[in-house]
Amino acid sequence: MSIRQFAKSVVFAVVVLGVAITIVGTDIGVAVAKNIFTMSNTQEFGTIDPARGTDYTESYGMLNVYDPLVFPSPTGKIEPKLAKSWTISADGLSYTFELRQGVKFHDATELTAEDVKFSMERILALKDGYSWLWSGIVKEVTVDGPFKVTFHLSKVYAPFLSTLPWLFIVNKDVILAHKQPGDFGEFGDYGTNWLAVTTNEDAGSGPYTLMAWDRGREIVFERFLDYWGGWPHGDKHIDEAHSIFLQETATVKTMLRRGELTMVEHWRTYPDYQDMAKIPGVEVLTFLSPEEMSFKINTKRPPTDDIHIRRMLAWAFDYETVIQTLEPGSGPARGPIPASIPGHNPRVFQYHMDLDKARQELEQSKYYPDVPTITLVLPTGLENRRKMAVRFKEKLEPLGVKLDIHIEPWGRMTDLATTVETTPNIMVTSVSSNYPDADTYLNCMYHSRGSGTWMSTEWLQDPLVDQLIDQERTTLDPEERAHIMNVAQAVIVERCPDIFVYVMPLRVAIQDYLKGFTYRPVMSFYYYFYDWWFEK
Amino acid sequence: MSTRASHHQVTTGLNETRWMIIKDRLGRGWYKFRRNPISLVGGVMVLLCVFLAIFAPYVTPYPKHAGAFTDFQNAFQAPSKSHWLGTDALGCDVFTRIIFGSRISLMLTAVVLGISVPVGVFLGLISGYMGGKTETVIMRVTDVFLSLPALVMALAICAAFTPSIDKAMLAVASIWWTWHCRLVNGITRSIKTEEFVQASKVLGASPLRIIFKDILPNCASPVIVKITLDAGFVILVGAGLSFLGLGAQPPAEDLGTMISFGAKYLPERWWMTVFPSLAIFFIILGFNLLGDGLRDVLAVEEGV
């Protein structure tokens, strides 16, 4: 009896265990079948609130959870996204967008013109994130129908359409449902406190939703199955995307080798990517970024206030070695605008190394032969810039020109850039685009009103250049505008305010089963999980 | 006149006896030093470093590599026959740069101790001998400096200016005197009550004479020992500042900057970090062994 009971219970236990294992097993089976993508990033995510985020991690957070009206193509052309089509009034002051119908937010409600109006008003009111692109320019947004919206500008602003990929549309009802008391009247705090603390909710319509967020460590996005664009590669798409904060490149390489990372972002050094390319099953992709590396010369400080000294420096720089040896995969620079950006002038003059010409310029200088020491400052931690600076010093020594190299923390460099007196003769920095239009560089780097930032340490302050930039920004005819921008670039190059070195390459390391990586010349718009799928 | 002559004879006699005593002590000291193989090794290590640093342009295979030199084709070469310790990111010979880098480290030590030891010893003597308000003021200032870690203080000073090796030297020197001040102050306070000091006072010797002729020689041995032990620490602080980017600026490199730049290429290109680290280890070990040896020797001299 007791033995039979025991036998019975044993049989029962075995059956229960078997069933349990089967259930758990299938569960595990399902989990394994999910496509889980992991990537490294070099900094924490501060926020993914579309009215707040700016840097590269925040940008791809916003991009994947929210949709903009328009989207940049791989060539920088502006293409429809939430907006099906648009018309621009003859005076260039109003832009009317026809919205796509049937777009669902993550809470299954429909996206309408009201949400677009609300999103623009919210970012302008909060005065944060990318609001500077439109503040003082967008006067009013009117709803012309459930799926029709018009932006009224206070002045003609030719690059307006190119800036709109940064306007991410939020769900008005969800934001207002989560509003807390704040400075914006009926809108309270515009839902900022909610978006600042939530770790698994969002107000977007994008292809991914915020799933989990362990601040300072990891952020997880989950596929939104009802995305209006559909899922062309079906089950091969990424179900969960993890972005992990990993500063140490040694750790990143180890994780990539073990298959724990699907992608390594673009912030590591070239030798690191060389090492990663040697890992079996890992591929390193190289693109030309929208970021140009230049030696920015202070045109107001002796001795570089003398154009002959500036030209001497430009002739003495070893472009070829730098491009071929230090940054293979980079593109030669030609003027201040990278070639991948619409509006680039491919015919401007570009220097090459010619020490005889450098000497001729030097001898024409008013400072010759006792040229004061030229100070050069570069930011800490960027190996290639240090190597370039030492190479430069090596080339200048035979000319009898002294170059003093200093490596400073980035924060101090931005401090030095605030006044013309504290700005060193040369600062080694790179400027990236905020939107796919040459204006982003011209306006930030060379217009007098931009002086005092790290982007404009040339202190060019040239009336002709100012005038050309103002003209370009208010000219609607594309051909005429292109012509003005070409002239502006030629004038700038003639003044020689920079040594334009190269267009920086953008490298990412991926496991070769990841397909569909698409480069676009706007910061972080290449980290669009929706593009990708697994081919295992 | 005759008294003066006899006084002269007495002094000469005294000097002779003193010289004999010193010779005897030196002999015993050297004997003790020689018998202690560790201190001998330390002495040889330090001498070797100093010799290599002084004659760096003649003993290194590629003296050009110490300045603005780049050869990117030959960057990141592993240790080989032509480059014993490999090459760095610029293609420079790591061995050459270590020797030239140790030059900066030793220079830093010499400048820092050259400024801070005389200042510290002088203030220590004055405060210890004078006592009262003078001592209170000097020693409280010393306490304030001592309460802050040397590296943190130096960091603050360096960060306030444009980083360079000169600023780093001044920054370290501006805090290092406090250690010597405190040490000498203590010794002075105990010595000034000794009978021979009292005797000098009674004979009408001036305070300056007492401080420098009677008290200072008695401080010499602990200060010398401290200097040798300090040398290691100063090199370490200097390397720390350089590692953090506040010391030597390119193309000059001291051992700290070499480690800092090399660390970016770990673990694959280990030679850029490991060899400069070993060089620091070698110099500091040398100074510490020497300091230990000297302490034993000078303890003999004092008859302890």
mmCIF file of N, CA, C and O in Angstrom, chain A residues 249-250 253 257 269 271-272 274-275 278 321-322 325-326 378 380-384 386-388 390-391 393-394 397 403-409 412, chain B residues 67-73 75-76 88-90 97 159-164 244-246 248-251 253 261-262 264-269 272:
data_model
loop_
_atom_site.group_PDB
_atom_site.id
_atom_site.type_symbol
_atom_site.label_atom_id
_atom_site.label_comp_id
_atom_site.label_asym_id
_atom_site.label_seq_id
_atom_site.Cartn_x
_atom_site.Cartn_y
_atom_site.Cartn_z
ATOM 1 N N THR A 249 36.444 50.313 -23.848
ATOM 2 C CA THR A 249 36.464 49.627 -25.134
ATOM 3 C C THR A 249 36.915 48.179 -24.989
ATOM 4 O O THR A 249 36.477 47.311 -25.737
ATOM 5 N N ALA A 250 37.779 47.909 -24.005
ATOM 6 C CA ALA A 250 38.228 46.529 -23.795
ATOM 7 C C ALA A 250 37.022 45.629 -23.498
ATOM 8 O O ALA A 250 36.905 44.525 -24.028
ATOM 9 N N LYS A 253 34.926 45.092 -26.661
ATOM 10 C CA LYS A 253 35.502 44.104 -27.586
ATOM 11 C C LYS A 253 35.229 42.682 -27.100
ATOM 12 O O LYS A 253 34.895 41.805 -27.888
ATOM 13 N N ARG A 257 33.078 39.836 -29.025
ATOM 14 C CA ARG A 257 33.677 38.538 -29.343
ATOM 15 C C ARG A 257 32.780 37.416 -28.870
ATOM 16 O O ARG A 257 32.598 36.419 -29.541
ATOM 17 N N THR A 269 38.062 54.100 -31.354
ATOM 18 C CA THR A 269 39.128 54.567 -32.252
ATOM 19 C C THR A 269 39.355 53.584 -33.402
ATOM 20 O O THR A 269 38.970 52.415 -33.323
ATOM 21 N N PRO A 271 42.076 51.940 -34.465
ATOM 22 C CA PRO A 271 42.699 50.659 -34.132
ATOM 23 C C PRO A 271 41.731 49.696 -33.430
ATOM 24 O O PRO A 271 41.820 48.487 -33.608
ATOM 25 N N ASP A 272 40.790 50.255 -32.651
ATOM 26 C CA ASP A 272 39.802 49.387 -32.000
ATOM 27 C C ASP A 272 38.938 48.674 -33.039
ATOM 28 O O ASP A 272 38.672 47.483 -32.929
ATOM 29 N N GLN A 274 39.791 48.091 -36.056
ATOM 30 C CA GLN A 274 40.651 47.114 -36.737
ATOM 31 C C GLN A 274 40.666 45.799 -35.955
ATOM 32 O O GLN A 274 40.576 44.728 -36.533
ATOM 33 N N ASP A 275 40.775 45.941 -34.621
ATOM 34 C CA ASP A 275 40.754 44.729 -33.787
ATOM 35 C C ASP A 275 39.411 44.012 -33.924
ATOM 36 O O ASP A 275 39.355 42.793 -34.011
ATOM 37 N N LYS A 278 38.718 41.778 -36.874
ATOM 38 C CA LYS A 278 39.385 40.470 -36.894
ATOM 39 C C LYS A 278 38.558 39.387 -36.191
ATOM 40 O O LYS A 278 38.869 38.213 -36.292
ATOM 41 N N THR A 321 49.079 62.097 -45.594
ATOM 42 C CA THR A 321 49.416 61.114 -44.559
ATOM 43 C C THR A 321 48.276 60.967 -43.566
ATOM 44 O O THR A 321 47.929 59.862 -43.154
ATOM 45 N N VAL A 322 47.711 62.109 -43.196
ATOM 46 C CA VAL A 322 46.651 62.077 -42.199
ATOM 47 C C VAL A 322 45.461 61.273 -42.724
ATOM 48 O O VAL A 322 44.921 60.400 -42.043
ATOM 49 N N THR A 325 46.794 57.402 -43.620
ATOM 50 C CA THR A 325 47.347 56.568 -42.564
ATOM 51 C C THR A 325 46.556 56.661 -41.263
ATOM 52 O O THR A 325 46.303 55.661 -40.622
ATOM 53 N N LEU A 326 46.179 57.874 -40.879
ATOM 54 C CA LEU A 326 45.530 58.017 -39.572
ATOM 55 C C LEU A 326 44.041 57.743 -39.639
ATOM 56 O O LEU A 326 43.458 57.205 -38.720
ATOM 57 N N LEU A 378 43.971 71.084 -28.387
ATOM 58 C CA LEU A 378 43.099 70.000 -28.842
ATOM 59 C C LEU A 378 42.491 69.318 -27.628
ATOM 60 O O LEU A 378 43.051 69.389 -26.535
ATOM 61 N N THR A 380 41.170 66.505 -24.891
ATOM 62 C CA THR A 380 41.733 65.276 -24.328
ATOM 63 C C THR A 380 41.043 64.051 -24.910
ATOM 64 O O THR A 380 39.877 64.096 -25.278
ATOM 65 N N GLY A 381 41.820 62.991 -24.978
ATOM 66 C CA GLY A 381 41.236 61.687 -25.300
ATOM 67 C C GLY A 381 41.073 61.389 -26.775
ATOM 68 O O GLY A 381 40.669 60.296 -27.122
ATOM 69 N N LEU A 382 41.364 62.371 -27.661
ATOM 70 C CA LEU A 382 41.176 62.089 -29.079
ATOM 71 C C LEU A 382 42.539 61.874 -29.728
ATOM 72 O O LEU A 382 43.243 62.800 -30.096
ATOM 73 N N GLU A 383 42.901 60.611 -29.845
ATOM 74 C CA GLU A 383 44.222 60.197 -30.272
ATOM 75 C C GLU A 383 44.630 60.741 -31.629
ATOM 76 O O GLU A 383 45.744 61.223 -31.817
ATOM 77 N N ASN A 384 43.723 60.662 -32.594
ATOM 78 C CA ASN A 384 44.089 61.061 -33.943
ATOM 79 C C ASN A 384 44.460 62.526 -34.018
ATOM 80 O O ASN A 384 45.331 62.930 -34.767
ATOM 81 N N ARG A 386 45.800 64.281 -31.635
ATOM 82 C CA ARG A 386 47.135 64.436 -31.047
ATOM 83 C C ARG A 386 48.182 64.062 -32.092
ATOM 84 O O ARG A 386 49.178 64.768 -32.278
ATOM 85 N N LYS A 387 47.946 62.960 -32.790
ATOM 86 C CA LYS A 387 48.915 62.516 -33.799
ATOM 87 C C LYS A 387 49.059 63.562 -34.898
ATOM 88 O O LYS A 387 50.165 63.872 -35.341
ATOM 89 N N MET A 388 47.926 64.113 -35.341
ATOM 90 C CA MET A 388 47.962 65.139 -36.393
ATOM 91 C C MET A 388 48.735 66.351 -35.930
ATOM 92 O O MET A 388 49.519 66.932 -36.687
ATOM 93 N N VAL A 390 51.135 66.562 -33.696
ATOM 94 C CA VAL A 390 52.579 66.314 -33.636
ATOM 95 C C VAL A 390 53.156 66.285 -35.052
ATOM 96 O O VAL A 390 54.234 66.826 -35.314
ATOM 97 N N ARG A 391 52.420 65.685 -35.991
ATOM 98 C CA ARG A 391 52.858 65.660 -37.386
ATOM 99 C C ARG A 391 53.005 67.094 -37.917
ATOM 100 O O ARG A 391 53.945 67.433 -38.629
ATOM 101 N N LYS A 393 53.525 69.840 -36.172
ATOM 102 C CA LYS A 393 54.691 70.472 -35.536
ATOM 103 C C LYS A 393 55.971 70.031 -36.236
ATOM 104 O O LYS A 393 56.863 70.834 -36.493
ATOM 105 N N GLU A 394 56.017 68.745 -36.573
ATOM 106 C CA GLU A 394 57.192 68.193 -37.259
ATOM 107 C C GLU A 394 57.423 68.913 -38.594
ATOM 108 O O GLU A 394 58.555 69.204 -38.967
ATOM 109 N N GLU A 397 58.584 72.761 -38.004
ATOM 110 C CA GLU A 397 59.912 73.000 -37.423
ATOM 111 C C GLU A 397 60.950 73.449 -38.453
ATOM 112 O O GLU A 397 61.648 74.431 -38.223
ATOM 113 N N LEU A 403 55.348 75.701 -32.820
ATOM 114 C CA LEU A 403 53.969 75.337 -32.510
ATOM 115 C C LEU A 403 53.948 74.769 -31.093
ATOM 116 O O LEU A 403 54.695 73.853 -30.777
ATOM 117 N N ASP A 404 53.085 75.340 -30.260
ATOM 118 C CA ASP A 404 52.959 74.897 -28.878
ATOM 119 C C ASP A 404 51.663 74.106 -28.757
ATOM 120 O O ASP A 404 50.591 74.667 -28.947
ATOM 121 N N ILE A 405 51.779 72.823 -28.450
ATOM 122 C CA ILE A 405 50.576 71.982 -28.405
ATOM 123 C C ILE A 405 50.098 71.847 -26.962
ATOM 124 O O ILE A 405 50.901 71.583 -26.062
ATOM 125 N N HIS A 406 48.808 72.037 -26.742
ATOM 126 C CA HIS A 406 48.230 71.815 -25.411
ATOM 127 C C HIS A 406 47.015 70.927 -25.537
ATOM 128 O O HIS A 406 46.192 71.126 -26.417
ATOM 129 N N ILE A 407 46.920 69.974 -24.632
ATOM 130 C CA ILE A 407 45.727 69.129 -24.606
ATOM 131 C C ILE A 407 44.886 69.589 -23.423
ATOM 132 O O ILE A 407 45.367 69.639 -22.298
ATOM 133 N N GLU A 408 43.644 69.952 -23.687
ATOM 134 C CA GLU A 408 42.786 70.493 -22.629
ATOM 135 C C GLU A 408 41.473 69.714 -22.577
ATOM 136 O O GLU A 408 41.009 69.225 -23.597
ATOM 137 N N PRO A 409 40.863 69.641 -21.395
ATOM 138 C CA PRO A 409 39.539 69.010 -21.326
ATOM 139 C C PRO A 409 38.541 69.802 -22.175
ATOM 140 O O PRO A 409 38.681 71.016 -22.340
ATOM 141 N N ARG A 412 37.036 73.036 -20.839
ATOM 142 C CA ARG A 412 37.903 74.207 -20.841
ATOM 143 C C ARG A 412 38.012 74.787 -22.245
ATOM 144 O O ARG A 412 38.109 76.002 -22.416
ATOM 145 N N GLY B 67 61.491 64.144 -29.930
ATOM 146 C CA GLY B 67 60.866 65.425 -30.251
ATOM 147 C C GLY B 67 59.642 65.245 -31.130
ATOM 148 O O GLY B 67 58.949 64.240 -31.043
ATOM 149 N N ALA B 68 59.377 66.268 -31.949
ATOM 150 C CA ALA B 68 58.249 66.184 -32.875
ATOM 151 C C ALA B 68 58.647 65.247 -34.006
ATOM 152 O O ALA B 68 59.290 65.647 -34.966
ATOM 153 N N PHE B 69 58.300 63.985 -33.869
ATOM 154 C CA PHE B 69 58.656 62.998 -34.874
ATOM 155 C C PHE B 69 57.471 62.073 -35.071
ATOM 156 O O PHE B 69 56.842 61.646 -34.106
ATOM 157 N N THR B 70 57.126 61.812 -36.326
ATOM 158 C CA THR B 70 56.053 60.852 -36.572
ATOM 159 C C THR B 70 56.475 59.921 -37.698
ATOM 160 O O THR B 70 57.159 60.334 -38.631
ATOM 161 N N ASP B 71 56.096 58.683 -37.561
ATOM 162 C CA ASP B 71 56.349 57.693 -38.598
ATOM 163 C C ASP B 71 55.206 56.692 -38.489
ATOM 164 O O ASP B 71 55.337 55.626 -37.896
ATOM 165 N N PHE B 72 54.057 57.097 -39.050
ATOM 166 C CA PHE B 72 52.848 56.314 -38.814
ATOM 167 C C PHE B 72 52.922 54.911 -39.415
ATOM 168 O O PHE B 72 52.227 54.011 -38.966
ATOM 169 N N GLN B 73 53.805 54.753 -40.435
ATOM 170 C CA GLN B 73 53.932 53.416 -41.035
ATOM 171 C C GLN B 73 54.478 52.424 -40.009
ATOM 172 O O GLN B 73 54.173 51.248 -40.045
ATOM 173 N N ALA B 75 54.097 52.662 -36.691
ATOM 174 C CA ALA B 75 53.433 52.771 -35.392
ATOM 175 C C ALA B 75 53.021 51.379 -34.910
ATOM 176 O O ALA B 75 52.839 50.465 -35.718
ATOM 177 N N PHE B 76 52.906 51.260 -33.621
ATOM 178 C CA PHE B 76 52.398 50.037 -32.974
ATOM 179 C C PHE B 76 53.227 48.784 -33.273
ATOM 180 O O PHE B 76 52.685 47.688 -33.363
ATOM 181 N N ASP B 88 55.337 53.370 -30.383
ATOM 182 C CA ASP B 88 54.043 53.861 -29.890
ATOM 183 C C ASP B 88 53.128 54.266 -31.049
ATOM 184 O O ASP B 88 53.406 53.961 -32.215
ATOM 185 N N ALA B 89 52.065 54.990 -30.718
ATOM 186 C CA ALA B 89 51.051 55.339 -31.710
ATOM 187 C C ALA B 89 51.589 56.285 -32.788
ATOM 188 O O ALA B 89 51.038 56.364 -33.881
ATOM 189 N N LEU B 90 52.667 57.022 -32.471
ATOM 190 C CA LEU B 90 53.229 57.946 -33.453
ATOM 191 C C LEU B 90 54.343 57.282 -34.251
ATOM 192 O O LEU B 90 54.904 57.885 -35.165
ATOM 193 N N ARG B 97 61.881 56.958 -25.850
ATOM 194 C CA ARG B 97 60.986 57.889 -25.166
ATOM 195 C C ARG B 97 60.989 57.665 -23.657
ATOM 196 O O ARG B 97 60.811 58.608 -22.894
ATOM 197 N N ALA B 159 45.077 72.813 -12.818
ATOM 198 C CA ALA B 159 43.856 72.995 -13.601
ATOM 199 C C ALA B 159 43.515 74.467 -13.753
ATOM 200 O O ALA B 159 42.852 74.866 -14.700
ATOM 201 N N ALA B 160 44.012 75.280 -12.801
ATOM 202 C CA ALA B 160 43.699 76.710 -12.864
ATOM 203 C C ALA B 160 44.482 77.410 -13.965
ATOM 204 O O ALA B 160 44.108 78.480 -14.412
ATOM 205 N N PHE B 161 45.582 76.790 -14.400
ATOM 206 C CA PHE B 161 46.396 77.396 -15.466
ATOM 207 C C PHE B 161 46.358 76.511 -16.710
ATOM 208 O O PHE B 161 45.794 75.429 -16.693
ATOM 209 N N THR B 162 47.008 76.992 -17.761
ATOM 210 C CA THR B 162 47.180 76.142 -18.933
ATOM 211 C C THR B 162 48.141 75.026 -18.556
ATOM 212 O O THR B 162 49.201 75.298 -18.008
ATOM 213 N N PRO B 163 47.776 73.782 -18.823
ATOM 214 C CA PRO B 163 48.643 72.700 -18.377
ATOM 215 C C PRO B 163 50.006 72.728 -19.061
ATOM 216 O O PRO B 163 50.108 72.948 -20.264
ATOM 217 N N SER B 164 51.074 72.552 -18.269
ATOM 218 C CA SER B 164 52.418 72.403 -18.815
ATOM 219 C C SER B 164 53.270 71.807 -17.719
ATOM 220 O O SER B 164 52.887 71.814 -16.550
ATOM 221 N N LEU B 244 46.858 62.373 -15.913
ATOM 222 C CA LEU B 244 45.572 63.063 -15.982
ATOM 223 C C LEU B 244 45.593 64.191 -17.008
ATOM 224 O O LEU B 244 44.628 64.928 -17.142
ATOM 225 N N GLY B 245 46.707 64.352 -17.703
ATOM 226 C CA GLY B 245 46.771 65.341 -18.782
ATOM 227 C C GLY B 245 47.190 66.721 -18.325
ATOM 228 O O GLY B 245 47.017 67.692 -19.049
ATOM 229 N N LEU B 246 47.733 66.842 -17.103
ATOM 230 C CA LEU B 246 48.080 68.171 -16.600
ATOM 231 C C LEU B 246 49.586 68.385 -16.556
ATOM 232 O O LEU B 246 50.061 69.378 -16.042
ATOM 233 N N ALA B 248 53.345 67.068 -18.788
ATOM 234 C CA ALA B 248 54.050 67.294 -20.046
ATOM 235 C C ALA B 248 53.070 67.321 -21.215
ATOM 236 O O ALA B 248 52.120 66.548 -21.265
ATOM 237 N N GLN B 249 53.296 68.255 -22.149
ATOM 238 C CA GLN B 249 52.427 68.379 -23.326
ATOM 239 C C GLN B 249 53.153 67.843 -24.556
ATOM 240 O O GLN B 249 54.365 67.958 -24.659
ATOM 241 N N PRO B 250 52.418 67.274 -25.513
ATOM 242 C CA PRO B 250 53.074 66.703 -26.681
ATOM 243 C C PRO B 250 53.844 67.758 -27.460
ATOM 244 O O PRO B 250 53.449 68.916 -27.446
ATOM 245 N N PRO B 251 54.942 67.415 -28.140
ATOM 246 C CA PRO B 251 55.439 66.043 -28.295
ATOM 247 C C PRO B 251 56.282 65.549 -27.126
ATOM 248 O O PRO B 251 56.648 64.387 -27.122
ATOM 249 N N GLU B 253 57.123 63.962 -23.676
ATOM 250 C CA GLU B 253 56.321 62.995 -22.939
ATOM 251 C C GLU B 253 57.083 62.584 -21.712
ATOM 252 O O GLU B 253 58.266 62.301 -21.798
ATOM 253 N N PHE B 261 48.587 57.646 -22.638
ATOM 254 C CA PHE B 261 48.284 57.446 -24.061
ATOM 255 C C PHE B 261 48.258 55.959 -24.410
ATOM 256 O O PHE B 261 47.433 55.517 -25.203
ATOM 257 N N GLY B 262 49.188 55.214 -23.794
ATOM 258 C CA GLY B 262 49.275 53.789 -24.110
ATOM 259 C C GLY B 262 48.065 53.010 -23.631
ATOM 260 O O GLY B 262 47.656 52.034 -24.250
ATOM 261 N N LYS B 264 45.085 53.515 -23.820
ATOM 262 C CA LYS B 264 43.977 53.443 -24.775
ATOM 263 C C LYS B 264 44.091 52.226 -25.672
ATOM 264 O O LYS B 264 43.133 51.822 -26.297
ATOM 265 N N TYR B 265 45.305 51.671 -25.773
ATOM 266 C CA TYR B 265 45.506 50.569 -26.715
ATOM 267 C C TYR B 265 45.669 49.226 -26.013
ATOM 268 O O TYR B 265 46.106 48.261 -26.608
ATOM 269 N N LEU B 266 45.325 49.205 -24.717
ATOM 270 C CA LEU B 266 45.372 47.941 -23.991
ATOM 271 C C LEU B 266 44.192 47.077 -24.417
ATOM 272 O O LEU B 266 43.177 47.615 -24.807
ATOM 273 N N PRO B 267 44.252 45.766 -24.325
ATOM 274 C CA PRO B 267 45.415 44.978 -23.943
ATOM 275 C C PRO B 267 46.291 44.575 -25.136
ATOM 276 O O PRO B 267 47.380 44.072 -24.914
ATOM 277 N N GLU B 268 45.821 44.811 -26.364
ATOM 278 C CA GLU B 268 46.557 44.266 -27.516
ATOM 279 C C GLU B 268 47.973 44.841 -27.609
ATOM 280 O O GLU B 268 48.912 44.120 -27.871
ATOM 281 N N ARG B 269 48.106 46.181 -27.418
ATOM 282 C CA ARG B 269 49.433 46.808 -27.581
ATOM 283 C C ARG B 269 49.983 47.187 -26.210
ATOM 284 O O ARG B 269 50.132 48.353 -25.871
ATOM 285 N N MET B 272 53.225 49.621 -24.896
ATOM 286 C CA MET B 272 53.188 51.079 -24.752
ATOM 287 C C MET B 272 52.899 51.494 -23.320
ATOM 288 O O MET B 272 53.154 52.627 -22.929
#
